[in-house]
Short mmCIF file of C-alpha atoms and ligand atoms in Angstrom, two decimals:
data_model
loop_
_atom_site.label_atom_id
_atom_site.label_comp_id
_atom_site.label_asym_id
_atom_site.label_seq_id
_atom_site.Cartn_x
_atom_site.Cartn_y
_atom_site.Cartn_z
CA MET A 1 51.58 162.23 53.38
CA ILE A 2 53.41 158.84 55.04
CA PRO A 3 53.56 159.36 58.52
CA VAL A 4 56.88 158.45 60.41
CA MET A 5 55.54 156.81 62.79
CA LEU A 6 51.33 155.20 63.47
CA PRO A 7 50.32 153.74 66.65
CA MET A 8 48.64 151.00 66.19
CA LEU A 9 44.98 151.35 67.81
CA GLY A 10 42.29 149.14 67.12
CA GLU A 11 38.88 148.47 68.01
CA GLU A 12 39.45 146.08 71.18
CA GLU A 13 41.65 149.52 72.67
CA ALA A 14 38.37 150.97 72.04
CA GLN A 15 36.73 148.38 74.12
CA ALA A 16 39.17 147.94 76.86
CA ALA A 17 39.04 151.87 77.48
CA ALA A 18 34.76 151.78 77.06
CA GLU A 19 35.24 148.47 79.60
CA ALA A 20 37.05 150.71 82.08
CA VAL A 21 35.11 153.61 81.64
CA ARG A 22 31.39 151.77 81.93
CA SER A 23 33.81 149.95 85.64
CA GLY A 24 33.66 153.18 87.09
CA TRP A 25 36.95 152.49 87.97
CA VAL A 26 39.27 154.91 85.94
CA ALA A 27 42.22 156.48 87.71
CA GLN A 28 44.43 153.94 89.12
CA GLY A 29 43.25 150.61 89.90
CA PRO A 30 43.34 146.64 89.12
CA ARG A 31 43.80 147.19 85.59
CA VAL A 32 46.92 149.01 86.30
CA ALA A 33 48.23 146.59 88.86
CA GLU A 34 47.40 143.96 85.81
CA PHE A 35 49.56 146.09 83.42
CA GLU A 36 52.69 146.34 85.58
CA ARG A 37 52.39 142.09 85.96
CA VAL A 38 52.24 141.57 82.52
CA PHE A 39 54.85 144.14 81.53
CA ALA A 40 56.99 143.46 84.03
CA GLY A 41 57.15 139.50 82.96
CA LEU A 42 57.67 140.25 79.09
CA VAL A 43 60.83 142.24 79.54
CA GLY A 44 62.06 140.20 82.46
CA ALA A 45 61.64 141.96 85.69
CA GLU A 46 60.28 140.95 88.84
CA HIS A 47 58.30 144.72 89.56
CA GLY A 48 57.00 147.39 86.92
CA VAL A 49 55.33 150.42 88.71
CA ALA A 50 53.40 152.25 86.34
CA VAL A 51 53.65 156.13 85.99
CA SER A 52 52.15 159.21 84.05
CA SER A 53 55.32 159.00 81.07
CA CYS A 54 59.14 157.86 81.14
CA THR A 55 59.70 161.43 82.27
CA THR A 56 58.19 160.71 85.69
CA ALA A 57 60.28 157.42 85.81
CA LEU A 58 63.26 158.89 85.07
CA HIS A 59 62.59 161.30 87.75
CA LEU A 60 61.57 158.61 90.26
CA ALA A 61 64.56 156.25 89.38
CA LEU A 62 67.01 159.21 90.10
CA ILE A 63 65.04 160.41 93.51
CA ALA A 64 65.08 156.60 94.91
CA LEU A 65 68.68 156.67 93.97
CA GLY A 66 69.26 159.48 95.86
CA ILE A 67 70.79 161.67 93.55
CA GLY A 68 70.98 165.18 94.01
CA PRO A 69 72.64 168.75 94.63
CA GLY A 70 76.63 168.01 93.98
CA ASP A 71 76.18 164.46 92.03
CA GLU A 72 76.63 164.28 88.48
CA VAL A 73 74.91 162.17 86.37
CA ILE A 74 76.52 160.72 82.94
CA VAL A 75 73.68 160.96 80.26
CA PRO A 76 74.27 161.43 76.48
CA SER A 77 73.39 164.19 75.06
CA LEU A 78 72.47 162.59 72.14
CA SER A 79 68.46 162.11 73.24
CA PHE A 80 65.32 163.00 73.85
CA ILE A 81 65.70 166.07 76.18
CA ALA A 82 63.55 164.11 78.83
CA THR A 83 66.91 162.03 79.60
CA ALA A 84 68.98 164.85 81.08
CA ASN A 85 66.06 167.17 82.22
CA ALA A 86 65.75 163.86 84.96
CA ALA A 87 69.02 165.00 86.39
CA ARG A 88 68.00 168.66 86.68
CA TYR A 89 64.68 167.81 88.33
CA VAL A 90 66.86 166.55 91.41
CA GLY A 91 68.81 169.38 91.36
CA ALA A 92 72.01 167.43 90.19
CA THR A 93 74.49 168.19 87.22
CA PRO A 94 73.70 166.43 83.86
CA VAL A 95 76.97 165.59 82.11
CA PHE A 96 77.04 164.55 78.98
CA ALA A 97 79.21 161.64 77.34
CA ASP A 98 79.53 160.83 73.32
CA VAL A 99 78.04 158.01 72.15
CA GLU A 100 79.93 155.78 69.39
CA LEU A 101 78.53 155.76 65.79
CA SER A 102 77.35 152.47 64.58
CA THR A 103 74.57 152.15 67.58
CA GLY A 104 74.30 156.22 68.73
CA ASN A 105 74.47 154.58 72.08
CA LEU A 106 77.18 155.32 75.41
CA THR A 107 80.01 152.82 75.73
CA VAL A 108 82.11 152.14 78.29
CA SER A 109 85.08 154.46 77.59
CA THR A 110 82.65 157.43 76.50
CA VAL A 111 81.17 157.48 80.28
CA ASP A 112 85.03 156.64 81.42
CA ALA A 113 85.98 160.37 79.54
CA VAL A 114 83.87 162.33 81.88
CA ARG A 115 83.33 160.16 84.71
CA THR A 116 84.97 162.34 88.24
CA SER A 117 84.60 161.85 91.83
CA ARG A 118 81.70 163.49 91.77
CA THR A 119 79.44 161.09 89.10
CA ARG A 120 76.76 159.21 91.29
CA ALA A 121 74.44 157.51 88.12
CA ILE A 122 74.54 157.19 84.54
CA ILE A 123 71.02 157.34 82.92
CA ALA A 124 72.13 155.15 79.50
CA VAL A 125 69.91 155.08 76.74
CA HIS A 126 68.55 152.20 74.80
CA GLN A 127 68.91 154.31 71.45
CA GLY A 128 66.09 154.58 68.95
CA GLY A 129 65.41 150.74 70.47
CA VAL A 130 69.10 150.12 69.56
CA PRO A 131 70.18 148.52 73.26
CA PHE A 132 73.55 149.18 74.68
CA ASP A 133 76.47 146.92 75.41
CA VAL A 134 74.73 145.86 78.67
CA GLN A 135 77.07 143.41 79.68
CA ALA A 136 79.50 145.87 79.89
CA LEU A 137 78.00 148.74 80.74
CA ARG A 138 76.41 147.50 83.44
CA ALA A 139 79.62 145.55 85.01
CA ALA A 140 81.99 148.98 84.29
CA ALA A 141 79.13 150.69 86.64
CA SER A 142 79.58 148.36 89.37
CA GLU A 143 82.87 148.36 89.60
CA TRP A 144 82.69 152.05 89.39
CA ASP A 145 79.88 151.94 92.06
CA VAL A 146 77.91 154.32 90.01
CA ALA A 147 74.00 153.29 89.74
CA LEU A 148 73.07 152.45 86.27
CA VAL A 149 69.53 153.70 85.04
CA GLU A 150 68.22 152.32 81.63
CA ASP A 151 66.66 154.62 79.46
CA ALA A 152 64.42 151.82 77.62
CA ALA A 153 61.64 154.84 76.45
CA CYS A 154 62.19 153.04 72.87
CA ALA A 155 63.13 149.66 73.46
CA ALA A 156 60.04 147.50 74.41
CA GLY A 157 60.85 144.28 72.87
CA SER A 158 64.34 144.96 71.79
CA THR A 159 66.92 142.34 73.06
CA ALA A 160 70.25 142.12 74.25
CA TYR A 161 72.62 139.03 74.24
CA GLY A 162 69.45 136.83 73.82
CA ARG A 163 67.33 138.38 76.75
CA PRO A 164 65.16 141.17 76.83
CA VAL A 165 65.93 144.63 77.32
CA GLY A 166 65.22 145.16 80.80
CA GLU A 167 65.78 141.86 82.35
CA GLY A 168 69.15 142.34 84.87
CA ALA A 169 69.10 146.51 84.99
CA LEU A 170 68.93 147.96 88.21
CA VAL A 171 66.01 150.39 86.93
CA ALA A 172 64.78 150.77 83.58
CA ALA A 173 62.47 153.38 82.26
CA TRP A 174 59.74 152.80 79.63
CA SER A 175 57.61 155.03 77.08
CA PHE A 176 54.26 154.18 76.41
CA HIS A 177 53.90 157.71 74.08
CA PRO A 178 52.46 157.18 70.92
CA ARG A 179 55.68 157.65 69.26
CA LYS A 180 56.63 154.38 71.06
CA VAL A 181 56.36 150.44 69.76
CA ILE A 182 53.52 150.35 71.89
CA THR A 183 51.10 152.75 73.79
CA THR A 184 48.70 154.02 76.45
CA GLY A 185 48.12 157.57 74.75
CA GLU A 186 50.55 159.20 77.30
CA GLY A 187 51.91 156.78 80.00
CA GLY A 188 55.57 155.20 81.57
CA MET A 189 57.23 152.13 84.12
CA LEU A 190 59.86 151.71 85.59
CA THR A 191 60.84 147.97 86.00
CA VAL A 192 63.27 146.79 89.02
CA ASP A 193 64.04 143.26 90.78
CA LYS A 194 64.27 144.09 93.94
CA SER A 195 60.69 144.56 96.25
CA ASP A 196 61.69 147.07 98.20
CA TRP A 197 62.72 149.70 95.44
CA ALA A 198 59.25 148.43 93.84
CA VAL A 199 57.62 149.46 97.56
CA ARG A 200 59.72 153.01 97.42
CA LEU A 201 58.20 154.04 93.27
CA ARG A 202 54.98 153.39 94.58
CA ARG A 203 55.02 155.38 96.93
CA LEU A 204 56.65 157.78 95.42
CA ARG A 205 54.30 158.22 92.39
CA GLU A 206 51.58 158.34 94.78
CA HIS A 207 51.79 161.43 97.29
CA GLY A 208 54.15 159.35 99.74
CA MET A 209 51.44 156.95 100.92
CA ASN A 210 51.73 154.10 102.89
CA VAL A 211 48.68 152.53 101.15
CA SER A 212 47.57 153.16 97.84
CA ALA A 213 44.27 154.99 96.84
CA ALA A 214 42.83 151.93 94.75
CA ASP A 215 44.11 149.43 98.02
CA ARG A 216 42.05 151.68 100.23
CA HIS A 217 39.08 151.96 98.06
CA ALA A 218 38.73 147.93 97.71
CA SER A 219 39.24 147.36 101.50
CA ALA A 220 36.35 146.73 103.15
CA LYS A 221 37.63 147.98 106.16
CA PRO A 222 38.40 151.36 106.93
CA ILE A 223 42.42 151.71 106.63
CA LEU A 224 43.83 155.03 107.56
CA GLU A 225 46.74 156.07 105.06
CA ALA A 226 50.24 157.82 106.47
CA TYR A 227 52.22 160.08 104.17
CA LEU A 228 55.43 159.01 104.76
CA GLU A 229 57.74 161.69 102.57
CA THR A 230 57.44 164.00 99.80
CA GLY A 231 56.00 162.13 96.68
CA TYR A 232 54.37 163.30 93.87
CA ASN A 233 51.07 162.55 91.52
CA PHE A 234 52.75 160.41 88.85
CA ARG A 235 49.95 158.31 88.43
CA MET A 236 48.65 155.86 85.22
CA THR A 237 44.87 155.91 84.71
CA ASP A 238 43.23 152.50 84.56
CA ILE A 239 41.61 153.69 80.96
CA GLN A 240 45.45 153.62 79.62
CA ALA A 241 46.39 150.17 81.09
CA ALA A 242 43.12 148.66 79.94
CA ILE A 243 44.60 150.34 76.67
CA GLY A 244 47.94 148.89 77.47
CA LEU A 245 46.80 145.73 77.89
CA VAL A 246 45.65 145.35 74.50
CA GLN A 247 48.97 146.87 73.44
CA LEU A 248 51.17 143.97 74.92
CA GLY A 249 49.39 141.28 73.35
CA ARG A 250 50.61 142.74 70.27
CA MET A 251 53.94 143.59 70.99
CA ASP A 252 55.95 140.67 69.30
CA ALA A 253 53.48 141.26 66.14
CA LEU A 254 54.55 144.48 65.93
CA VAL A 255 58.46 144.05 66.79
CA SER A 256 58.48 140.96 64.18
CA GLN A 257 56.75 143.42 61.72
CA ARG A 258 59.08 146.58 62.31
CA ARG A 259 62.01 144.14 61.77
CA GLU A 260 60.43 142.40 58.39
CA LEU A 261 59.82 146.06 57.38
CA ALA A 262 63.44 147.25 58.43
CA ALA A 263 65.01 144.41 56.45
CA ARG A 264 63.16 145.20 53.29
CA TYR A 265 64.68 148.57 53.93
CA HIS A 266 68.32 147.43 54.16
CA GLU A 267 67.83 145.57 50.74
CA MET A 268 66.38 148.47 48.80
CA LEU A 269 68.72 150.99 50.41
CA SER A 270 72.09 148.45 49.78
CA GLY A 271 72.62 149.85 46.47
CA ILE A 272 72.63 154.08 47.32
CA GLN A 273 76.04 154.89 48.21
CA GLY A 274 76.67 157.48 51.21
CA LEU A 275 73.99 156.48 53.38
CA THR A 276 74.14 154.07 56.26
CA PRO A 277 70.90 152.48 58.19
CA VAL A 278 70.63 151.75 61.72
CA ARG A 279 71.46 148.03 61.83
CA ASP A 280 71.08 145.39 64.92
CA PRO A 281 74.73 145.39 67.07
CA SER A 282 76.85 142.52 67.56
CA TYR A 283 74.74 141.49 71.02
CA GLY A 284 71.43 142.04 70.68
CA THR A 285 68.33 143.10 68.40
CA THR A 286 66.63 146.54 67.77
CA ASN A 287 62.69 146.93 67.83
CA PHE A 288 63.67 149.67 65.20
CA GLN A 289 61.25 151.84 66.96
CA SER A 290 63.43 154.60 64.79
CA PHE A 291 64.81 153.51 61.54
CA TRP A 292 67.65 156.34 61.24
CA VAL A 293 70.05 156.48 58.05
CA LEU A 294 73.26 157.94 58.25
CA LEU A 295 74.50 160.45 55.51
CA ASP A 296 78.18 160.93 53.93
CA PRO A 297 78.93 163.40 51.82
CA GLU A 298 79.19 161.16 49.18
CA PHE A 299 75.33 160.58 49.03
CA GLY A 300 75.03 164.36 47.73
CA PRO A 301 72.64 166.49 49.03
CA GLY A 302 72.34 167.57 52.72
CA ARG A 303 69.99 166.02 55.73
CA ASP A 304 67.57 169.10 55.84
CA GLU A 305 67.51 168.93 51.88
CA VAL A 306 66.80 165.34 51.97
CA LEU A 307 64.07 166.21 54.33
CA SER A 308 62.68 168.79 52.30
CA GLU A 309 62.46 166.86 49.41
CA LEU A 310 61.03 163.68 50.64
CA ALA A 311 58.50 166.22 52.49
CA ALA A 312 57.71 167.34 49.18
CA ALA A 313 57.23 163.78 47.86
CA GLY A 314 54.63 163.20 50.74
CA VAL A 315 56.45 161.23 53.16
CA SER A 316 57.11 162.70 56.55
CA ALA A 317 60.65 161.62 57.35
CA ARG A 318 62.17 163.37 60.78
CA ARG A 319 65.81 164.65 61.91
CA GLY A 320 67.71 162.21 63.81
CA ILE A 321 67.86 161.55 67.82
CA MET A 322 68.18 165.44 68.80
CA ALA A 323 71.35 166.79 70.79
CA ALA A 324 70.28 168.33 74.10
CA HIS A 325 73.82 169.98 74.68
CA LEU A 326 72.95 172.26 71.16
CA GLU A 327 69.62 173.07 72.69
CA PRO A 328 69.10 176.95 74.57
CA ALA A 329 68.09 174.58 77.60
CA TYR A 330 71.76 173.44 77.93
CA SER A 331 73.22 176.69 76.63
CA ASP A 332 76.07 176.09 79.12
CA SER A 333 77.09 172.69 77.51
CA ALA A 334 77.41 174.40 74.28
CA HIS A 335 81.10 174.81 74.22
CA LEU A 336 81.31 170.88 74.64
CA GLU A 337 82.61 168.81 71.72
CA LEU A 338 81.08 165.53 70.98
CA PRO A 339 81.90 164.32 67.50
CA ASN A 340 79.34 161.32 67.12
CA THR A 341 76.74 163.34 68.94
CA GLU A 342 77.21 166.10 66.65
CA ARG A 343 77.84 164.15 62.97
CA ILE A 344 74.37 161.64 64.18
CA THR A 345 72.15 164.63 64.87
CA ARG A 346 73.10 166.70 62.05
CA ASP A 347 73.46 164.22 59.47
CA SER A 348 71.06 161.58 60.03
CA LEU A 349 67.34 161.56 59.23
CA ILE A 350 64.46 158.69 60.14
CA LEU A 351 62.65 157.17 57.80
CA PRO A 352 58.78 156.07 58.17
CA LEU A 353 58.36 152.90 59.44
CA HIS A 354 54.77 151.75 61.23
CA HIS A 355 52.48 148.49 60.72
CA ALA A 356 50.86 150.30 57.66
CA LEU A 357 53.47 151.05 55.62
CA THR A 358 52.64 149.20 52.87
CA ASP A 359 55.60 148.13 50.02
CA ALA A 360 54.80 150.48 48.02
CA ASP A 361 55.09 153.22 50.45
CA GLN A 362 58.99 151.51 50.96
CA GLU A 363 59.58 151.55 46.93
CA HIS A 364 58.35 155.33 47.07
CA ILE A 365 60.56 156.58 49.44
CA VAL A 366 63.62 154.90 48.25
CA GLY A 367 62.95 156.22 44.78
CA VAL A 368 62.91 159.44 46.05
CA LEU A 369 66.54 158.96 48.03
CA SER A 370 67.75 157.45 44.68
CA LYS A 371 67.32 160.16 42.58
CA LEU A 372 68.29 162.76 45.50
CA THR A 373 71.51 160.92 45.18
CA GLY A 374 71.57 160.65 41.45
CA ALA A 375 71.73 156.67 41.28
C1 LIG B 1 60.32 159.64 73.99
C2 LIG B 1 61.73 159.37 75.18
C3 LIG B 1 61.38 159.89 76.80
C4 LIG B 1 60.06 160.03 77.04
O1 LIG B 1 59.20 159.42 77.02
P1 LIG B 1 57.63 160.44 77.44
O2 LIG B 1 56.62 159.27 78.19
O3 LIG B 1 57.19 161.04 76.71
O4 LIG B 1 57.80 161.08 78.68
C5 LIG B 1 62.77 159.67 77.88
N1 LIG B 1 63.40 159.63 76.86
C6 LIG B 1 63.64 158.71 75.50
C7 LIG B 1 64.79 158.24 75.45
C8 LIG B 1 62.44 158.57 74.88
O5 LIG B 1 62.69 158.64 73.46
#
């Protein structure tokens, strides 16, 4: 089978993990601090706060913003379900907004359409690596006096207005799950510019302690910790950070290679009617974390049939991005009409794109699609 995604893990990652083990420092320590510093630098933020996943990052961002019961958080239904769940974790109500068809992203008008006096925050997703219009949405959020949390789970290495996604964000949440462009196994990060935010987020990820366990152990003098508020154990380990540091060294090359493979797909798919592949938006570049294609009726067979035919031909494609409001966990929102969200989740599929994908693989995949549409 040609996998849809494949993490790029080499001997360097294996050695880095082994070194962390040999050092005896396996929980959050110096490697996590270094990983935070390097990652924040790459995405143009002042501070990075490493956590156990993007899901826990989103949860902490909403706590730090003081969001709670009675508050509404606008999210796209079109996203991995963790985006909406984050609002529920703090007792707030996720309110689903539709997305635009071309990028799969929230826009000022789709958010404005569901905004109420209770709206306290927006979690906008850089969908599958495609940046949302950061200038437009950040300006609108500040005009509305609503906090904008950026779910950048998939967007490491994407750019908007010539700057890395994450730069200038109030707070951005990142994922290092193997399904994303760079991985630490499981893992996440928050990036912020304000140092008081970084201090609070570090405290929240570590039981509310005023001094980190790593600093306490590293100190020559005994330090007594205090617990300032109810925190969590959302830490990343030094073994994960050791792997992550190697991955960060690969990030530029991985993103360039993904963009070359995507360009090749664009060329090869251009002759197929009724199939629209994801592209860079006018204001930025995607890392093509997900290479999705949207099918029109004129393509012929429907999405699920295409997925079955690809699977039968040894190609592991996936349905497009899910829609939370269509899942049982959000049955209270099942009545909503989100036409672009529903269209994308119903009619799109994600084609394989990873560092080991060969020219022959791409020809095979496009060959299956051409045959299906009768081209
Ligand atoms: C993957 C993903 C998440 C969750 O990331 P984890 O690190 O697995 O918790 C959240 N939001 C989006 C948009 C994602 O794609």
